[in-house]
Short mmCIF file of C-alpha atoms and ligand atoms in Angstrom, two decimals:
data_model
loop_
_atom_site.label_atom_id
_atom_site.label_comp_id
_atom_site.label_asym_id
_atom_site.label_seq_id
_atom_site.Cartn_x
_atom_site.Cartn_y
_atom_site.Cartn_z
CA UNK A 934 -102.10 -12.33 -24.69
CA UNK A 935 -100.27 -15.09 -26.37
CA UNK A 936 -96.61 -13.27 -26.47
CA UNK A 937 -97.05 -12.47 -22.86
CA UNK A 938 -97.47 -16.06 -21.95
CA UNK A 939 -95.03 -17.04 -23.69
CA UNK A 940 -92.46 -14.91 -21.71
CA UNK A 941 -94.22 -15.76 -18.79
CA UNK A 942 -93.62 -19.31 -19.69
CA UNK A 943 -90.13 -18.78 -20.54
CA UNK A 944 -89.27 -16.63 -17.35
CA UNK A 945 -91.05 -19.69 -15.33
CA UNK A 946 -88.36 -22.12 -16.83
CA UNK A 947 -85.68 -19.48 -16.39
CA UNK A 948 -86.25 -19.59 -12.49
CA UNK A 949 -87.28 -23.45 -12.87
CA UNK A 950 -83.95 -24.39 -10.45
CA UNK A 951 -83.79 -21.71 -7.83
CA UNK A 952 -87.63 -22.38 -7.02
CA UNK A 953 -87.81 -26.01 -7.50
CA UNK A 954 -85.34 -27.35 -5.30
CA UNK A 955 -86.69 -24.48 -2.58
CA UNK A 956 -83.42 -22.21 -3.10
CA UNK A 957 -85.11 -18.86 -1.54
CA UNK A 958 -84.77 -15.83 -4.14
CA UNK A 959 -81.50 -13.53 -3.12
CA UNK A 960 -79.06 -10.66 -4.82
CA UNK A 961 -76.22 -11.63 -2.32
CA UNK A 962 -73.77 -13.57 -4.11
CA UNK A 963 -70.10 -14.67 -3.38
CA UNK A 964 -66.96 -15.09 -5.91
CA UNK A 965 -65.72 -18.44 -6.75
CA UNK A 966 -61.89 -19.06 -7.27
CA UNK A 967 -60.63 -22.65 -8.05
CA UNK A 968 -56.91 -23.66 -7.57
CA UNK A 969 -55.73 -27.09 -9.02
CA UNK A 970 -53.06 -28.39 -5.25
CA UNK A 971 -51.82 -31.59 -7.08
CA UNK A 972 -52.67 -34.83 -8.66
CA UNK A 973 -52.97 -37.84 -6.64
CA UNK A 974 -51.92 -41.52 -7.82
CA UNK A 975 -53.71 -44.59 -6.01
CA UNK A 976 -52.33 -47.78 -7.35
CA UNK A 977 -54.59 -50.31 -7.97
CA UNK A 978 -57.52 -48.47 -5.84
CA UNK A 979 -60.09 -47.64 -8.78
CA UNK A 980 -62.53 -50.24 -7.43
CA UNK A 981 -62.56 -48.47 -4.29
CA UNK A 982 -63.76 -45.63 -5.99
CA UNK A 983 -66.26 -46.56 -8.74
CA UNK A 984 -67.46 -49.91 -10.11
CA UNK A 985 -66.64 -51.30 -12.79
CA UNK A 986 -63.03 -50.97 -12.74
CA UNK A 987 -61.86 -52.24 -16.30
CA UNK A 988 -58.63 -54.41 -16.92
CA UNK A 989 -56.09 -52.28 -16.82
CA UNK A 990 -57.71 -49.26 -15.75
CA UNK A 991 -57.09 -50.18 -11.98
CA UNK A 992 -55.02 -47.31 -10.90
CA UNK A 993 -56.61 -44.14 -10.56
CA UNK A 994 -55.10 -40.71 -10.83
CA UNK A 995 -57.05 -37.62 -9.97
CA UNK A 996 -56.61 -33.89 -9.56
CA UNK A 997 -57.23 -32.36 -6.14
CA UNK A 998 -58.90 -28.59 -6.41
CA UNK A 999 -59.57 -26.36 -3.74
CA UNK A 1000 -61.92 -23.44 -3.72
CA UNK A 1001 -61.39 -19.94 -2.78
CA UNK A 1002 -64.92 -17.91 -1.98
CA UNK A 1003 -65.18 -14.30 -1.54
CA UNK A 1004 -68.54 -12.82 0.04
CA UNK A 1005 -69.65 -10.16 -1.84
CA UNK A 1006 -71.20 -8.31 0.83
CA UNK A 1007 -68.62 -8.16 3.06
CA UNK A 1008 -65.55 -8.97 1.34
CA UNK A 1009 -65.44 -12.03 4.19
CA UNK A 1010 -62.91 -15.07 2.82
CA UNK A 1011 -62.98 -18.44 3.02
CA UNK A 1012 -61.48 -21.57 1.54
CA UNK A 1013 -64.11 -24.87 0.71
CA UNK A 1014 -61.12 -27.63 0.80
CA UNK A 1015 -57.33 -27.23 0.61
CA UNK A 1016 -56.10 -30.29 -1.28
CA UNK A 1017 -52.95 -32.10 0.29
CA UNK A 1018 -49.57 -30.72 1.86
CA UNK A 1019 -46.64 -31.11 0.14
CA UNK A 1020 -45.39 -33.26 2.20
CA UNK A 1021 -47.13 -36.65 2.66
CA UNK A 1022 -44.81 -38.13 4.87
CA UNK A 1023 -45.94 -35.41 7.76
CA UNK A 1024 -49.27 -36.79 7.56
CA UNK A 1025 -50.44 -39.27 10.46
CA UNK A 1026 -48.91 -42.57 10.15
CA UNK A 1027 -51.73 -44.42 9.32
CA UNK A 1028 -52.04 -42.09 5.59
CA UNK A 1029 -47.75 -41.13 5.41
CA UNK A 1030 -47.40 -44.76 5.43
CA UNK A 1031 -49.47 -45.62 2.30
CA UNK A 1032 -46.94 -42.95 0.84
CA UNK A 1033 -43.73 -44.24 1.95
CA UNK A 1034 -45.20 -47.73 0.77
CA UNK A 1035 -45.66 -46.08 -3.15
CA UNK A 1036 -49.78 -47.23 -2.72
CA UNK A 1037 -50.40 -43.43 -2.62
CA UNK A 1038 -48.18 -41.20 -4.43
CA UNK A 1039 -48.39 -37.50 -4.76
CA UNK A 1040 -47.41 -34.99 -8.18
CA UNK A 1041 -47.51 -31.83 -9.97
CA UNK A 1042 -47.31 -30.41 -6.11
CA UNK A 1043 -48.52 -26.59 -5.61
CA UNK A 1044 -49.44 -26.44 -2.17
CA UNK A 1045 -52.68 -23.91 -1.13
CA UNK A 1046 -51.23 -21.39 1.16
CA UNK A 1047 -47.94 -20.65 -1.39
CA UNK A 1048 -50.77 -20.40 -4.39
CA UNK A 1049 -53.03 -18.05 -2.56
CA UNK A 1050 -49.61 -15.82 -1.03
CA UNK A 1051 -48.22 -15.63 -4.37
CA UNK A 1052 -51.27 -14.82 -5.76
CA UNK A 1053 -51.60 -11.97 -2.93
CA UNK A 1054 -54.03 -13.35 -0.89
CA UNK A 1055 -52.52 -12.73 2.46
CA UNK A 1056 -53.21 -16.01 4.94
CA UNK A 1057 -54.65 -13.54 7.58
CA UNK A 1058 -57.84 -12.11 5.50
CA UNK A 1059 -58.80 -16.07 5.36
CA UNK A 1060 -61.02 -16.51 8.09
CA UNK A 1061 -62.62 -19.99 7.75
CA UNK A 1062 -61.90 -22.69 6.48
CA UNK A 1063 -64.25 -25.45 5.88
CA UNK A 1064 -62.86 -28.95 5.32
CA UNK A 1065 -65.71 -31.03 2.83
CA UNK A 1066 -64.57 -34.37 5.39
CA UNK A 1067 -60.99 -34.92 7.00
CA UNK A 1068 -59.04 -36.75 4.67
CA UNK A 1069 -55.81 -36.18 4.23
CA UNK A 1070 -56.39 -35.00 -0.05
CA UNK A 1071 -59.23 -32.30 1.57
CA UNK A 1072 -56.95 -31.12 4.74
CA UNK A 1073 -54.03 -29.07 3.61
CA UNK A 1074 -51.62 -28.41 6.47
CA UNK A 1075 -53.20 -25.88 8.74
CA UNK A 1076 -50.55 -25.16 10.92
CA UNK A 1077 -49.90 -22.85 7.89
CA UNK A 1078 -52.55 -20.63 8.66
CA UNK A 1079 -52.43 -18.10 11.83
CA UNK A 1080 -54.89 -19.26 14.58
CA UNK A 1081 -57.60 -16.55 13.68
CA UNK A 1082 -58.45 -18.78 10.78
CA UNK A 1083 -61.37 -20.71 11.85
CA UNK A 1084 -62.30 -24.23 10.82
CA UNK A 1085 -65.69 -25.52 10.15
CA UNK A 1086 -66.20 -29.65 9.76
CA UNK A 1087 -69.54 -31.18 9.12
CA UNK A 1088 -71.42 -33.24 12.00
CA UNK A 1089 -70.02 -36.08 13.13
CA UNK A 1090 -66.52 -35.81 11.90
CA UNK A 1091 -63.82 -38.36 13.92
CA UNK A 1092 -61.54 -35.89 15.34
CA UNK A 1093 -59.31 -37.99 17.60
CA UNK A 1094 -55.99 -37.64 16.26
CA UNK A 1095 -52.84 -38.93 16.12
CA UNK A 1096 -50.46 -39.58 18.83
CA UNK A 1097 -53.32 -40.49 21.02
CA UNK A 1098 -55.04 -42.35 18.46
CA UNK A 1099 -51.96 -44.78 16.85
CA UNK A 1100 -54.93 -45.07 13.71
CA UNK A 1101 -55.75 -41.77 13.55
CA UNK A 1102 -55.80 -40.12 10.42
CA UNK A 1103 -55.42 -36.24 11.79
CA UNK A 1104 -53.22 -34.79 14.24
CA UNK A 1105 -52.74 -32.53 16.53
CA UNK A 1106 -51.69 -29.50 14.55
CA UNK A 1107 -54.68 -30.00 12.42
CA UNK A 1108 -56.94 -28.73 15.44
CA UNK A 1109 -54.00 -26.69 17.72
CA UNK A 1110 -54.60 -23.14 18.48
CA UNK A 1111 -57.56 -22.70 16.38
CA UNK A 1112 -61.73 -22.33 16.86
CA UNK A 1113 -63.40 -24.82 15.40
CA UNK A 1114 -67.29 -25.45 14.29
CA UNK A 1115 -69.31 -28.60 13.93
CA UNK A 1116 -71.91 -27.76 12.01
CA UNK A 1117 -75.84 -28.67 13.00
CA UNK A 1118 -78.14 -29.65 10.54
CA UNK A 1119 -80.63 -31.00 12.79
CA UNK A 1120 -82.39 -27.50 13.47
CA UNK A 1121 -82.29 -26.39 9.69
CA UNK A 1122 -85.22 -25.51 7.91
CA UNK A 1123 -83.86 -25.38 4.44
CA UNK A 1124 -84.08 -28.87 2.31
CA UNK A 1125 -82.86 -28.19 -1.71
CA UNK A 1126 -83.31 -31.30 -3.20
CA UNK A 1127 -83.84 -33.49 -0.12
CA UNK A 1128 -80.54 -31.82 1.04
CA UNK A 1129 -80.58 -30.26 4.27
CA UNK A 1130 -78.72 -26.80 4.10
CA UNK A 1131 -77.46 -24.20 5.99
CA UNK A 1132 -77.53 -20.44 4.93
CA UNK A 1133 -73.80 -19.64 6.17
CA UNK A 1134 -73.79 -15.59 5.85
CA UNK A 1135 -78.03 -15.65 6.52
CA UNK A 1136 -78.18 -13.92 3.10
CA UNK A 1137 -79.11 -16.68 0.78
CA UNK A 1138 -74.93 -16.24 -1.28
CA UNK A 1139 -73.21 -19.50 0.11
CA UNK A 1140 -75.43 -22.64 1.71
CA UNK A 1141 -73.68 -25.94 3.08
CA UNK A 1142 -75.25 -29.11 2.63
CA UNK A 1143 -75.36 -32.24 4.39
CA UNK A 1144 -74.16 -34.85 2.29
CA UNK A 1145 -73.44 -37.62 4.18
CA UNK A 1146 -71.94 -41.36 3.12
CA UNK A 1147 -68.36 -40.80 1.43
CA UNK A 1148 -67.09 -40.78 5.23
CA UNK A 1149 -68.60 -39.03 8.83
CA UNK A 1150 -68.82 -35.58 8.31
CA UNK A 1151 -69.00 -35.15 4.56
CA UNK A 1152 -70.38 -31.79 3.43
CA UNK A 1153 -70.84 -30.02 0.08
CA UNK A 1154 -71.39 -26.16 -0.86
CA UNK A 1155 -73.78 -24.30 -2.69
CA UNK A 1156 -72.57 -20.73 -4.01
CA UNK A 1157 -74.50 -18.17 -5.35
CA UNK A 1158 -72.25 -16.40 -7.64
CA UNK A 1159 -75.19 -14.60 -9.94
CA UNK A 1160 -78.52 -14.03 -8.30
CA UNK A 1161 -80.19 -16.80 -10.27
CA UNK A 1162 -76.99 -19.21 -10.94
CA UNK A 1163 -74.85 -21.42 -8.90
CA UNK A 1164 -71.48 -23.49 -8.55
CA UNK A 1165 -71.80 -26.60 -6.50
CA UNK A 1166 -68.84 -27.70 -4.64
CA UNK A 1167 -70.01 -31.44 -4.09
CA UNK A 1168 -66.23 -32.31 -2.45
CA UNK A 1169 -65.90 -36.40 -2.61
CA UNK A 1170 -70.35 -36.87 -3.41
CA UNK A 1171 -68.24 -38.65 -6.39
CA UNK A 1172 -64.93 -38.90 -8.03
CA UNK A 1173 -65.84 -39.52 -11.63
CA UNK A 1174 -68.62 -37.81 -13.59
CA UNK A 1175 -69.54 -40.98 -14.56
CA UNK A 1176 -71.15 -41.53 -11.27
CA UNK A 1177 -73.14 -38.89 -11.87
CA UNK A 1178 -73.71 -38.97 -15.63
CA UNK A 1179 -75.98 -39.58 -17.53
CA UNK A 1180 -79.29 -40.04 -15.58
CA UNK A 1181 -82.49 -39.36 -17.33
CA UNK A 1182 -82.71 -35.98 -16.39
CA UNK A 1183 -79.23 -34.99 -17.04
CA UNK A 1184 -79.52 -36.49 -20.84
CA UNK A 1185 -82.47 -34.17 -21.67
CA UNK A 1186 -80.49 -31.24 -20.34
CA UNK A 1187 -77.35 -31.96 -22.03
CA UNK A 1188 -78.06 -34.14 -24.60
CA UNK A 1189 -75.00 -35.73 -25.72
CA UNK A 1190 -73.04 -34.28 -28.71
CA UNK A 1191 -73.44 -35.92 -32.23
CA UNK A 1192 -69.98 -36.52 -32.58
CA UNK A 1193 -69.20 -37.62 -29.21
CA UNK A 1194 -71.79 -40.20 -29.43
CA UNK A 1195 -70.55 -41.66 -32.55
CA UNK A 1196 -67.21 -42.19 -30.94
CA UNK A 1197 -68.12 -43.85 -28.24
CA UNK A 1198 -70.29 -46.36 -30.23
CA UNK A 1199 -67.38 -48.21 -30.80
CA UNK A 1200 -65.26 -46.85 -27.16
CA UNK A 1201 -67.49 -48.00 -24.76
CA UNK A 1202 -67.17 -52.10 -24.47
CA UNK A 1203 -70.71 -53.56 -24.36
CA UNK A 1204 -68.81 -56.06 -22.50
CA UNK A 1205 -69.11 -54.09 -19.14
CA UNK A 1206 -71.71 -51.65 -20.14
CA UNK A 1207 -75.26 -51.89 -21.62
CA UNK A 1208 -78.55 -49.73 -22.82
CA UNK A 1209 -81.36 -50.49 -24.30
CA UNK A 1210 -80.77 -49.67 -27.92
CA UNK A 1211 -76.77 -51.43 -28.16
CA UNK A 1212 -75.68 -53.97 -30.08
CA UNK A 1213 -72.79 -55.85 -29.95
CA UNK A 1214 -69.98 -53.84 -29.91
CA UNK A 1215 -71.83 -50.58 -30.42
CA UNK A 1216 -72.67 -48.80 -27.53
CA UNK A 1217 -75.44 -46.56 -27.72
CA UNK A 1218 -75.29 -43.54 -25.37
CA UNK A 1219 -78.49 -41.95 -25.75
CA UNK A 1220 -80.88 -44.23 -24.69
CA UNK A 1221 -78.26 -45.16 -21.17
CA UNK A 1222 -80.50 -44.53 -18.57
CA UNK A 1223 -78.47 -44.63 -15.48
CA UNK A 1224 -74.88 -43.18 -15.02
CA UNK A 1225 -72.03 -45.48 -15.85
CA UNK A 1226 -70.87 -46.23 -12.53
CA UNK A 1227 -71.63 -46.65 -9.71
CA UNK A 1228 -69.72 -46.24 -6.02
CA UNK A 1229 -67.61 -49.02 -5.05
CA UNK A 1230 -69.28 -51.28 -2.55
CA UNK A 1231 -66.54 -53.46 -1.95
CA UNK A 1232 -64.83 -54.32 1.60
CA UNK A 1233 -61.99 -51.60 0.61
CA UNK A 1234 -64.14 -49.03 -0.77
CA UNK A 1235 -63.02 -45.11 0.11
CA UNK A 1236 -67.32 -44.50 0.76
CA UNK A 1237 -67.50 -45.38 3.97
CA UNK A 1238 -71.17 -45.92 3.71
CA UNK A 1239 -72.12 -46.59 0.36
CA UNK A 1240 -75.30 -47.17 0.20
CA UNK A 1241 -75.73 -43.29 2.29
CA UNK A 1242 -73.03 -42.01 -0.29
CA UNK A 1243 -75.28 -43.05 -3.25
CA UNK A 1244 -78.49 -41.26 -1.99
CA UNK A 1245 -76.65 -38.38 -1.28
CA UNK A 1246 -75.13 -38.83 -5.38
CA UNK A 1247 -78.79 -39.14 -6.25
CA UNK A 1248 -79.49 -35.68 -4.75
CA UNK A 1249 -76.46 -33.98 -5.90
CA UNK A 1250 -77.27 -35.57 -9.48
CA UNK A 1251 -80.28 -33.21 -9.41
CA UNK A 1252 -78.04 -30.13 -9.43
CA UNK A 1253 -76.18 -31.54 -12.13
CA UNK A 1254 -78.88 -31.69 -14.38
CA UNK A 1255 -79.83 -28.04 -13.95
CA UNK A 1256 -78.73 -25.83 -16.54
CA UNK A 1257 -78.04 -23.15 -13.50
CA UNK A 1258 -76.17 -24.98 -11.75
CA UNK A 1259 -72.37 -25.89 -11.92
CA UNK A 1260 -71.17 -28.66 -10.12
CA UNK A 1261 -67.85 -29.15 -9.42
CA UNK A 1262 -66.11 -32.15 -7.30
CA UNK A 1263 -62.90 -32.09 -5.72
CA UNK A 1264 -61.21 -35.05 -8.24
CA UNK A 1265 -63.10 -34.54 -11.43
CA UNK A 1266 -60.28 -35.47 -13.76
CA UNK A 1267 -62.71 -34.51 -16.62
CA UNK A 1268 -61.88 -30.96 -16.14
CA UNK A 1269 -57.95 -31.05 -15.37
CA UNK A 1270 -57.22 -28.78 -18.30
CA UNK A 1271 -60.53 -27.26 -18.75
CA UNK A 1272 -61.21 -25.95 -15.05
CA UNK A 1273 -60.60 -21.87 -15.00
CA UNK A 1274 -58.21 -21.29 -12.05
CA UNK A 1275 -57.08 -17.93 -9.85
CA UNK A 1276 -56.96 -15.68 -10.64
CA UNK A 1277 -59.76 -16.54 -13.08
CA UNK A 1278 -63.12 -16.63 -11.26
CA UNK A 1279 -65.71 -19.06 -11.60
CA UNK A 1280 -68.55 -17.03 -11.64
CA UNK A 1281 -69.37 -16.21 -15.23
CA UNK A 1282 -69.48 -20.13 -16.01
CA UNK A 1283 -72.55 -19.87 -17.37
CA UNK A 1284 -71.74 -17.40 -20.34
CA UNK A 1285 -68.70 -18.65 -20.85
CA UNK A 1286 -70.79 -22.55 -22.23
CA UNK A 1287 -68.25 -23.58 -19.71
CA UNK A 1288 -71.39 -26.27 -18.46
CA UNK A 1289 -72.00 -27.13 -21.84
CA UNK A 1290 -68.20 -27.57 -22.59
CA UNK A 1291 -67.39 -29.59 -19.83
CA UNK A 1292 -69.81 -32.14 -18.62
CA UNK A 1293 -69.68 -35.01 -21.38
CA UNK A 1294 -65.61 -34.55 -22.02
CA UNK A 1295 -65.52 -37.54 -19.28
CA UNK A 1296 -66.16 -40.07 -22.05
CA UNK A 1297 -63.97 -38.67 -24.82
CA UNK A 1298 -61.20 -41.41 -25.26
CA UNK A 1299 -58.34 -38.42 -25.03
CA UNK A 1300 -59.50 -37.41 -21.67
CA UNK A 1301 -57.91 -38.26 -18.50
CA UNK A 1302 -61.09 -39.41 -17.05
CA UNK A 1303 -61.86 -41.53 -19.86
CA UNK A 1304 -62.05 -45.56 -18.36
CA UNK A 1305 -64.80 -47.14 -20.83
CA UNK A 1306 -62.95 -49.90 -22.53
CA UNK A 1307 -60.04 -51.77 -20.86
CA UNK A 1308 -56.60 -50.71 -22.04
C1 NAG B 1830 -55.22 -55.26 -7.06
O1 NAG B 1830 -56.29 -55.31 -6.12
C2 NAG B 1830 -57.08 -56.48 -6.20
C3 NAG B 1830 -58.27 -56.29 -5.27
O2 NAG B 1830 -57.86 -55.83 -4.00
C4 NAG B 1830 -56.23 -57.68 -5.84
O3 NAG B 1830 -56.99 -58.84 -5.94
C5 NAG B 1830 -55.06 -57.74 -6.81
O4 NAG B 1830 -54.18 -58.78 -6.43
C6 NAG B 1830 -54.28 -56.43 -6.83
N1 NAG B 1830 -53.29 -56.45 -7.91
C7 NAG B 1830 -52.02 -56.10 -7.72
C8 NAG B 1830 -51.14 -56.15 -8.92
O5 NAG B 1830 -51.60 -55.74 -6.64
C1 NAG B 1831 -55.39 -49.74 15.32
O1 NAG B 1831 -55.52 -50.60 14.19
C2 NAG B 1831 -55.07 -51.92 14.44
C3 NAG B 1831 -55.07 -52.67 13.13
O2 NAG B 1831 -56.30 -52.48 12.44
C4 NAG B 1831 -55.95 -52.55 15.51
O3 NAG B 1831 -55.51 -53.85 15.80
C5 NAG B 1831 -55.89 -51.67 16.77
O4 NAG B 1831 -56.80 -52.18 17.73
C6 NAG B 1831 -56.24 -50.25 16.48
N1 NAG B 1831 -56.00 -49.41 17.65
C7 NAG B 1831 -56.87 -48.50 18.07
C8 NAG B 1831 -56.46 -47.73 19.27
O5 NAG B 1831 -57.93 -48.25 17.50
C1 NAG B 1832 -51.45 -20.16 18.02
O1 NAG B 1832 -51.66 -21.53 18.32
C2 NAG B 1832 -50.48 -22.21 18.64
C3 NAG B 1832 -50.80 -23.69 18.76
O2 NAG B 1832 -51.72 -23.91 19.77
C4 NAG B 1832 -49.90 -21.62 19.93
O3 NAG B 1832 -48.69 -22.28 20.24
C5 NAG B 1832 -49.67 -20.15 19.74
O4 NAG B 1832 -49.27 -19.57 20.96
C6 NAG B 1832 -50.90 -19.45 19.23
N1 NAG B 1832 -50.54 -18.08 18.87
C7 NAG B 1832 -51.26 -17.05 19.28
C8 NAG B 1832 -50.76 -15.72 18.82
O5 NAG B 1832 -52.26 -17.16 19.97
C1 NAG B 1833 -62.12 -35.20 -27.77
O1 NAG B 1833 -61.34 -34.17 -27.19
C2 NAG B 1833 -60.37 -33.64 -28.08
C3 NAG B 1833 -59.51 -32.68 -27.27
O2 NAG B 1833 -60.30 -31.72 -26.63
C4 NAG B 1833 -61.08 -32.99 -29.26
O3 NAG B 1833 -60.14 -32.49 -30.16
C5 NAG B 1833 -61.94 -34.04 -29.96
O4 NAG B 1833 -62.70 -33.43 -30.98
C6 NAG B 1833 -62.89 -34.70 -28.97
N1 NAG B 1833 -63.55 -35.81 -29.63
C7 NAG B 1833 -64.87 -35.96 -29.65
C8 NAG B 1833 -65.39 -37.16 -30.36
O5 NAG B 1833 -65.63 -35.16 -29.13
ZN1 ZN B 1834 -60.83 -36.75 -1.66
#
């Protein structure tokens, strides 16, 4: 009797995420590939990202990752993002011009369609792509791919586009020639996590989700890659894992490491950050019951609607505290050298601790995401 329950017990917690959120049961999964386009420099732009921005922390520099993602079923490709083009000063005028001005400046350049053609993956057997919003660091340049790629964009994205629109921030060859889907949450009937979703190959593998508030349109994926484990492609939800770590429910997950937390005792100022059980000048992580940042508010922020953006964070944050489920944003500069890329797949994150591994690195002082103390 008692052994029984016990595994009952235990296989109850195993299937804790898939049930609670309302993720239906499903063998159909889908392959994962990340590729790492470029890192982007915005000078002096950290506050429009995340709050606080620390003295001399004010420029921010983040990778840009796209996602390759193979049905299993059917062998059906797609691409979740593209990362920039390699050449800025094609974009619109309204974006080129923040190039040509050094506020925005591009590096370490490896543009999409030359990865994936090198890496055999002819631009022909891709036959979506879905953009996670419009701008220009999600986009690629899509003339590159022949017009039986489609393109799916989430509900209410601006499409007017530049030369019509002077301020546009597309253009016309970002649309020419090619079907395109807005996608239609409004009749869904799946909500994970107060997300609405949408079941894109009706086989439970690879769900979108609505997740409004970084700018009109913004989407996010959910990709079954084993049948009881997930990646989350959360696109622009948030930009540093510090947005999203460490809630409550994230902390008793992942508790932080030993060593980690000694560190940042003394590299986390308690002049711009607090919990309950710090002193002065000794920062203690564990009992931080909110994540360390939060999105940028101000006038210039990049959310467009932050208060919309941050609800939508809260939800995401939900995934991120499951142990099944891998969330990865488009910028996390907390996993620039860590990420597995193609030909590596993401799918086998779970054995390989690569959760574990990854998700309190943010606030090591040798990591690129690091941004607790000033400098
Ligand atoms: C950086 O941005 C802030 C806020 O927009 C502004 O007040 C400040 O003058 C800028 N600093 C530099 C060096 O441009
Ligand atoms: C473009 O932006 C400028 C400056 O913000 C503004 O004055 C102008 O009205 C805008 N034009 C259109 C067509 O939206
Ligand atoms: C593909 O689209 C472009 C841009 O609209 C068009 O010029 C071209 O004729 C199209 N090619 C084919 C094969 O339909
Ligand atoms: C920080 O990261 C470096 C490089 O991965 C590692 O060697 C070091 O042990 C980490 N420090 C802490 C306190 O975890
Ligand atoms: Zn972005």
């Amino acid at each position: 009797m008692f052994p029984s329950l016990l595994i009952l017990l235990s296989a109850g917690i195993a299937l804790a995420s898939s049930l609670e959120f309302g993720i239906p049961a499903s063998q159909a999964t889908v392959t994962v590939q990340a590729f790492h386009v470029g890192q982007v420099t915005l000078v002096n732009l950290t506050h429009a990202f995340i709050l606080p921005a620390l003295p001399g922390r004010e420029t921010v520099q983040f990778p840009m990752f796209a996602f390759l993602v193979e049905h299993q079923g059917s062998q059906s490709r797609m691409m979740f993002d593209l990362g920039m083009r390699k050449d800025p000063l094609n974009l619109a005028p309204s974006i080129s011009s923040g190039f040509a001005a050094g506020m925005f400046q591009l590096q370490e350049t490896n543009d999409i369609t030359e990865q994936l053609e090198d890496g055999g993956i002819k631009l022909e057997t891709i036959e979506t792509v879905i953009w996670s919003h419009s701008h220009f660091d999600h986009i690629g340049d899509m003339s590159k791919f022949p017009n039986s790629t489609n393109l799916v964009i989430g509900p209410g994205t601006v499409t007017s586009t530049f030369p019509q629109n002077p301020n546009a921030s597309l253009q016309a060859s970002d649309f020419a020639g090619r079907h395109i889907t807005e996608l239609d949450f409004t009749s869904s009937k799946l909500t994970f996590s107060g997300l609405q979703a949408i079941d894109f190959f009706e086989d439970g593998s690879f769900y979108l989700l609505n997740t409004p508030g970084h700018v009109s349109g913004h989407i996010s994926a959910l990709a079954r890659v084993t049948p009881t484990t997930f990646v989350s492609l959360g696109g622009d939800t948030f930009h540093h894992a510090g947005e999203a770590r460490p809630r409550p429910a994230f902390q008793q997950s992942f508790p932080c490491p030993a060593h980690l937390a000694e560190e940042i005792k003394s590299s986390f100022d308690t002049d711009f950050f607090w919990s309950p059980k710090s002193t002065d000048g000794a920062f203690d992580i564990h009992s931080r019951a909110s994540q360390m940042f939060e999105v940028s508010d101000l006038p210039d922020s990049f959310y467009e609607f932050p208060v919309t953006a941050q609800v939508s964070l809260e939800k995401l944050a939900t995934f991120d505290a499951d142990p099944d489920i891998f969330v990865v944003v488009a910028h996390d500069a907390s996993l620039q050298s860590t990420l597995p890329l193609f030909p590596a797949s993401l799918n086998n994150w779970k054995e390989a601790n690569l959760k574990e591994s990854t998700v309190w690195t943010f606030a090591n002082t040798s990591n690129p995401a690091f941004a607790f103390s000033p400098m």
